Short mmCIF file of C-alpha atoms in Angstrom, two decimals:
data_model
loop_
_atom_site.label_atom_id
_atom_site.label_comp_id
_atom_site.label_asym_id
_atom_site.label_seq_id
_atom_site.Cartn_x
_atom_site.Cartn_y
_atom_site.Cartn_z
CA MET W 1 -8.34 26.75 -17.08
CA LYS W 2 -5.90 28.54 -14.92
CA ILE W 3 -4.13 26.32 -12.41
CA ASP W 4 -2.72 27.65 -9.18
CA LEU W 5 0.04 25.80 -7.73
CA SER W 6 0.88 28.51 -4.96
CA SER W 7 -0.73 26.36 -2.27
CA LEU W 8 1.33 23.20 -2.99
CA ARG W 9 2.84 22.17 0.51
CA PRO W 10 4.05 18.96 2.32
CA VAL W 11 1.38 16.56 3.70
CA GLU W 12 0.28 16.91 7.27
CA LEU W 13 -1.33 14.48 9.90
CA SER W 14 -4.38 16.93 9.86
CA ASP W 15 -5.03 16.40 6.17
CA ARG W 16 -6.32 12.75 6.77
CA ALA W 17 -10.03 13.59 6.86
CA ARG W 18 -9.59 15.56 3.46
CA PHE W 19 -7.89 12.59 1.89
CA ASP W 20 -10.29 10.21 3.17
CA THR W 21 -13.33 12.03 1.80
CA ALA W 22 -11.72 12.60 -1.34
CA LEU W 23 -10.63 8.67 -1.90
CA LYS W 24 -14.11 7.73 -0.73
CA LYS W 25 -15.44 9.90 -3.77
CA MET W 26 -13.06 7.99 -5.90
CA GLY W 27 -13.37 4.55 -4.59
CA SER W 28 -9.90 3.39 -5.41
CA GLN W 29 -8.15 0.36 -4.19
CA SER W 30 -4.73 1.76 -5.04
CA CYS W 31 -2.26 1.78 -1.96
CA GLU W 32 -0.63 4.79 -3.31
CA ALA W 33 -3.82 6.79 -2.59
CA CYS W 34 -4.35 5.68 0.90
CA PHE W 35 -3.62 8.48 3.24
CA PRO W 36 -1.27 6.27 5.78
CA ASN W 37 1.14 5.51 2.96
CA ILE W 38 1.00 8.98 1.67
CA PHE W 39 1.85 10.32 5.31
CA MET W 40 4.28 7.66 6.45
CA TYR W 41 6.49 7.94 3.43
CA ARG W 42 6.09 11.91 2.74
CA GLU W 43 9.75 12.43 4.33
CA PRO W 44 11.61 9.86 1.73
CA TYR W 45 9.70 10.73 -0.99
CA GLY W 46 8.90 14.35 -0.60
CA LEU W 47 5.21 13.72 -0.62
CA GLU W 48 3.31 17.12 -1.07
CA PHE W 49 -0.18 18.12 -2.39
CA VAL W 50 -2.36 20.56 -3.77
CA GLU W 51 -6.27 20.97 -4.48
CA ILE W 52 -7.28 21.60 -7.95
CA SER W 53 -10.98 21.56 -8.94
CA LYS W 54 -11.92 19.72 -5.57
CA ARG W 55 -9.31 17.20 -6.30
CA LEU W 56 -6.10 16.52 -4.25
CA VAL W 57 -2.88 16.18 -6.64
CA VAL W 58 -0.22 14.49 -4.85
CA TYR W 59 3.15 15.68 -5.99
CA GLU W 60 6.41 13.21 -5.26
CA ARG W 61 9.20 15.54 -5.31
CA SER W 62 12.02 12.92 -5.10
CA SER W 63 10.86 11.43 -8.32
CA ARG W 64 9.34 14.78 -10.09
CA VAL W 65 6.06 13.01 -10.80
CA ILE W 66 2.42 13.95 -9.87
CA HIS W 67 -0.03 11.34 -8.95
CA TYR W 68 -3.46 10.82 -10.72
CA PRO W 69 -5.78 13.30 -8.68
CA ILE W 70 -7.66 11.79 -5.74
CA GLY W 71 -11.52 12.66 -5.79
CA ALA W 72 -13.91 12.70 -8.69
CA SER W 73 -13.03 11.22 -11.89
CA THR W 74 -10.51 13.26 -13.93
CA GLY W 75 -10.84 13.49 -17.69
CA PRO W 76 -7.92 13.58 -20.12
CA GLU W 77 -8.18 17.06 -21.09
CA MET W 78 -8.04 18.30 -17.24
CA LEU W 79 -5.08 15.78 -16.62
CA TYR W 80 -3.28 17.06 -19.13
CA ASN W 81 -3.73 20.53 -18.04
CA ILE W 82 -2.82 19.87 -14.54
CA SER W 83 0.28 18.02 -15.63
CA ALA W 84 1.22 20.75 -17.87
CA ALA W 85 1.03 23.29 -14.95
CA PHE W 86 3.42 21.18 -13.08
CA ALA W 87 5.68 20.90 -16.05
CA GLU W 88 5.69 24.68 -16.76
CA ALA W 89 6.60 25.30 -13.02
CA GLY W 90 9.58 23.24 -13.66
CA LEU W 91 8.45 20.50 -11.01
CA THR W 92 7.95 17.71 -13.57
CA ASP W 93 8.50 16.45 -16.96
CA GLY W 94 4.97 15.78 -17.68
CA GLU W 95 4.92 12.40 -15.84
CA ILE W 96 1.71 11.14 -14.19
CA TYR W 97 1.67 8.22 -11.70
CA ASP W 98 -0.81 5.71 -10.31
CA VAL W 99 -3.35 6.15 -13.17
CA PRO W 100 -6.04 3.40 -12.98
CA GLU W 101 -6.87 1.14 -15.58
CA SER W 102 -10.33 2.30 -15.17
CA PHE W 103 -9.10 5.57 -16.83
CA LEU W 104 -7.83 3.86 -19.94
CA ASP W 105 -11.38 2.03 -20.17
CA ASP W 106 -13.34 5.46 -19.59
CA TYR W 107 -11.18 7.63 -22.00
CA PRO W 108 -9.82 5.16 -24.74
CA ASP W 109 -8.86 8.18 -26.68
CA CYS W 110 -6.59 9.67 -24.00
CA ASP W 111 -3.51 8.57 -26.49
CA GLN W 112 -4.20 12.05 -27.93
CA TYR W 113 -2.86 13.57 -24.99
CA PHE W 114 -0.32 11.00 -23.31
CA GLU W 115 2.13 8.41 -24.18
CA LEU W 116 1.39 5.35 -21.85
CA GLU W 117 3.83 3.06 -19.94
CA TYR W 118 3.15 0.10 -17.68
CA ASP W 119 5.39 -1.77 -15.17
CA GLU W 120 4.27 -5.25 -13.93
CA GLY W 121 6.15 -4.44 -10.58
CA ALA W 122 3.98 -1.66 -9.96
CA ILE W 123 0.68 -3.65 -9.73
CA ASP W 124 -1.16 -4.06 -6.21
CA TYR W 125 -1.93 -7.78 -5.39
CA LEU W 126 -5.72 -8.03 -4.19
CA PHE W 127 -6.80 -11.13 -2.33
CA SER W 128 -9.94 -12.35 -1.12
CA ILE W 129 -10.02 -12.25 2.67
CA GLU W 130 -12.57 -15.24 2.86
CA LYS W 131 -10.63 -17.63 0.47
CA ILE W 132 -7.35 -17.06 2.69
CA ALA W 133 -9.34 -17.35 5.91
CA SER W 134 -10.77 -20.61 4.80
CA PHE W 135 -7.77 -21.62 2.60
CA THR W 136 -9.93 -22.23 -0.43
CA GLY W 137 -8.13 -23.48 -3.22
CA PRO W 138 -5.16 -25.97 -4.02
CA LYS W 139 -2.64 -23.10 -3.41
CA LEU W 140 -3.99 -21.99 -0.17
CA ARG W 141 -4.49 -25.49 1.02
CA LYS W 142 -0.53 -25.77 0.87
CA LYS W 143 -0.37 -22.87 3.18
CA HIS W 144 -2.74 -24.56 5.53
CA ASN W 145 -0.31 -27.57 5.84
CA LEU W 146 2.24 -25.09 7.09
CA VAL W 147 -0.06 -23.44 9.61
CA LYS W 148 -0.68 -26.80 11.01
CA GLN W 149 3.01 -27.36 11.38
CA PHE W 150 3.20 -24.18 12.94
CA GLN W 151 0.29 -24.77 15.70
CA ALA W 152 1.96 -28.19 16.37
CA ASN W 153 5.29 -26.99 17.02
CA TRP W 154 4.11 -23.84 18.85
CA PRO W 155 1.23 -25.11 21.19
CA TYR W 156 1.23 -21.90 23.14
CA ALA W 157 1.21 -19.51 20.12
CA GLU W 158 -1.22 -16.59 20.30
CA VAL W 159 -2.45 -13.58 18.34
CA ARG W 160 -2.80 -10.21 19.80
CA LYS W 161 -4.44 -7.17 18.46
CA ILE W 162 -1.84 -4.13 18.58
CA THR W 163 -2.72 -1.59 21.23
CA LYS W 164 -0.59 1.46 22.24
CA GLU W 165 1.06 -0.71 24.90
CA ASP W 166 2.26 -3.26 22.39
CA ILE W 167 3.74 -0.62 19.90
CA PRO W 168 7.31 -0.96 21.62
CA VAL W 169 7.29 -4.75 21.07
CA ALA W 170 6.17 -4.44 17.53
CA ALA W 171 8.48 -1.73 16.58
CA LYS W 172 11.35 -3.78 18.00
CA LEU W 173 10.45 -6.93 16.37
CA ALA W 174 10.25 -5.00 12.87
CA SER W 175 13.55 -3.52 13.35
CA ASP W 176 15.24 -6.98 14.45
CA LEU W 177 13.60 -8.64 11.47
CA ASN W 178 15.05 -5.91 9.10
CA SER W 179 18.32 -6.01 10.44
CA ARG W 180 18.88 -9.61 9.24
CA LEU W 181 18.08 -8.55 5.51
CA GLU W 182 20.57 -6.98 2.96
CA GLN W 183 20.42 -3.35 3.91
CA CYS W 184 19.45 -1.23 0.91
CA GLU W 185 17.65 2.20 0.11
CA PHE W 186 14.29 0.52 0.31
CA LEU W 187 14.80 -0.40 3.89
CA ASP W 188 16.08 2.80 4.95
CA GLU W 189 12.77 4.36 3.46
CA GLU W 190 10.86 1.88 5.25
CA ALA W 191 12.56 2.67 8.52
CA VAL W 192 11.16 6.20 8.32
CA ALA W 193 7.66 5.20 7.51
CA LEU W 194 7.58 2.70 10.20
CA GLN W 195 8.71 5.37 12.83
CA ASN W 196 6.17 7.49 11.41
CA ALA W 197 3.65 4.60 12.05
CA TRP W 198 4.47 3.84 15.72
CA GLU W 199 4.41 7.63 16.47
CA HIS W 200 0.96 8.35 14.90
CA PHE W 201 -0.55 4.69 15.01
CA ASP W 202 -4.22 5.86 16.17
CA GLU W 203 -4.25 9.23 14.43
CA LEU W 204 -3.27 7.43 11.31
CA GLY W 205 -6.44 4.89 11.75
CA LEU W 206 -3.79 2.22 11.81
CA SER W 207 -4.60 -1.61 13.17
CA GLY W 208 -2.62 -4.67 13.40
CA ILE W 209 -1.90 -7.86 14.94
CA LEU W 210 1.15 -9.49 16.79
CA LEU W 211 1.81 -13.11 16.37
CA PHE W 212 3.70 -14.79 19.27
CA ALA W 213 5.07 -18.28 18.95
CA GLU W 214 5.25 -18.15 22.86
CA PRO W 215 4.16 -15.62 25.36
CA ASP W 216 7.54 -13.79 25.15
CA TYR W 217 8.64 -14.65 21.75
CA PRO W 218 7.04 -12.37 19.29
CA ALA W 219 7.44 -13.96 15.63
CA GLY W 220 5.42 -11.59 13.21
CA LEU W 221 3.32 -8.66 12.91
CA SER W 222 0.81 -7.04 10.36
CA ILE W 223 -0.09 -3.52 10.03
CA TYR W 224 -3.27 -2.33 8.11
CA SER W 225 -5.55 0.21 7.51
CA MET W 226 -9.06 0.34 5.94
CA LEU W 227 -9.58 2.05 2.54
CA PRO W 228 -13.13 3.63 2.10
CA SER W 229 -14.11 0.80 -0.30
CA ASP W 230 -14.51 -3.10 0.44
CA THR W 231 -10.54 -3.22 0.57
CA VAL W 232 -7.91 -3.05 3.50
CA ASP W 233 -4.46 -2.01 2.80
CA VAL W 234 -1.52 -4.28 4.45
CA HIS W 235 1.24 -1.70 4.95
CA PHE W 236 3.84 -3.73 6.67
CA GLU W 237 3.92 -7.64 7.33
CA LYS W 238 6.71 -9.32 8.77
CA ALA W 239 7.52 -12.57 10.06
CA ASP W 240 10.45 -14.61 11.67
CA HIS W 241 11.43 -17.15 8.76
CA ALA W 242 13.37 -19.00 11.37
CA VAL W 243 9.78 -20.07 12.94
CA LYS W 244 8.37 -22.43 10.11
CA GLY W 245 5.01 -21.50 9.19
CA ALA W 246 4.74 -18.18 11.13
CA SER W 247 4.46 -16.17 7.84
CA GLN W 248 1.84 -18.19 6.60
CA THR W 249 0.05 -18.10 9.91
CA LEU W 250 0.07 -14.54 10.37
CA THR W 251 -1.18 -14.14 7.00
CA TRP W 252 -4.18 -16.41 7.80
CA GLN W 253 -4.72 -14.92 11.26
CA LEU W 254 -5.10 -11.48 9.63
CA ALA W 255 -7.78 -12.53 7.29
CA VAL W 256 -9.57 -14.27 10.12
CA ALA W 257 -9.32 -10.87 11.93
CA LEU W 258 -10.64 -9.12 8.98
CA ARG W 259 -13.66 -11.63 8.13
CA GLY W 260 -16.84 -9.32 7.89
CA LYS W 261 -15.04 -5.96 7.82
CA ALA W 262 -13.84 -6.08 4.05
CA LYS W 263 -13.72 -8.38 1.34
CA PHE W 264 -10.19 -7.79 -0.16
CA MET W 265 -6.67 -7.57 1.33
CA ASN W 266 -4.26 -5.12 -0.93
CA ARG W 267 -0.90 -6.55 -0.31
CA GLU W 268 0.54 -3.89 -2.48
CA GLN W 269 3.27 -4.07 -5.22
CA ASP W 270 6.23 -6.85 -5.85
CA MET W 271 8.47 -4.03 -7.34
CA ASN W 272 10.00 -6.63 -9.79
CA GLU W 273 11.67 -8.52 -6.86
CA GLU W 274 11.41 -12.13 -8.01
CA THR W 275 11.13 -13.50 -4.30
CA LEU W 276 8.19 -11.39 -3.37
CA ARG W 277 6.44 -11.83 -6.70
CA HIS W 278 6.52 -15.70 -5.92
CA ALA W 279 5.43 -15.30 -2.45
CA LYS W 280 2.48 -12.98 -3.49
CA ARG W 281 1.43 -15.03 -6.21
CA SER W 282 1.52 -18.23 -3.98
CA LEU W 283 -1.44 -16.83 -2.19
CA ASP W 284 -3.57 -16.82 -5.22
CA PRO W 285 -4.61 -13.30 -5.77
CA GLU W 286 -8.22 -12.63 -6.60
CA ARG W 287 -7.53 -9.66 -8.88
CA PHE W 288 -4.95 -6.76 -9.53
CA PHE W 289 -4.89 -3.08 -9.31
CA LYS W 290 -3.18 -2.33 -12.40
CA ARG W 291 -1.47 1.26 -12.53
CA TYR W 292 -0.11 3.09 -15.41
CA PHE W 293 2.31 5.94 -16.15
CA LEU W 294 1.31 8.51 -18.49
CA ARG W 295 3.45 11.15 -20.11
CA ASN W 296 2.37 14.38 -21.77
CA LEU W 297 2.85 14.56 -25.33
CA GLN W 298 4.64 17.68 -26.34
#
């Protein structure tokens, strides 16, 4: 099988329909295969892609890895050949990212081709929208208490769907909240992604809500997009922690807004950050999207 990488190129906004069609065929809940994420982070991660056998293969130039192909299921032999082509071109060291757990289930003999690695910090957390909206279960009932405190302290609070007119307010709130955090490379990358989100909000198919503690006091925002399955991907969620209960109220209100539109909310990875891991697990995840790293056996 001859693999031509000559058409490898950066991801563009006009590629959205192409990616959405391929992802629908794949049915993946992975946040990494979601086009808005691929586009928003294309600059800091150097994301490019090429079509191979009607599958879209994303190449991450910054880390020199390819992602598991988006489209029809890819077996181990084809996956090995694709990876080998990138390695022979000097683009990777034979590593493949975002390999779904289902691949290992479908091809238990894939260890003939690959070494397998797993990082717990790279799993996606998937939550039941209905459970969060209705505070089902002991963990979520604790969140309900914080929501009631927020409602008591801020009787004029409201939630607004983000429109184009609201983007300057949302952008300023996100920037202000991030400025309170210890600055790091991740926040620099996120700043680029957020700027892409604000500039191309409608074209990327993004939606979101703004939580106001008072009419002129924005206290939180959530930005999401629909995956072509029964899942939404929450790309950004930020709340003012000086407002007690704002974070819990924002998450609850997002679930209420999504009721009937999807079953699951993908709140992405914790990146082995202990505070973030605790926050995600306190919401009682329904399931996980486990991704693996593969490396070609030489």
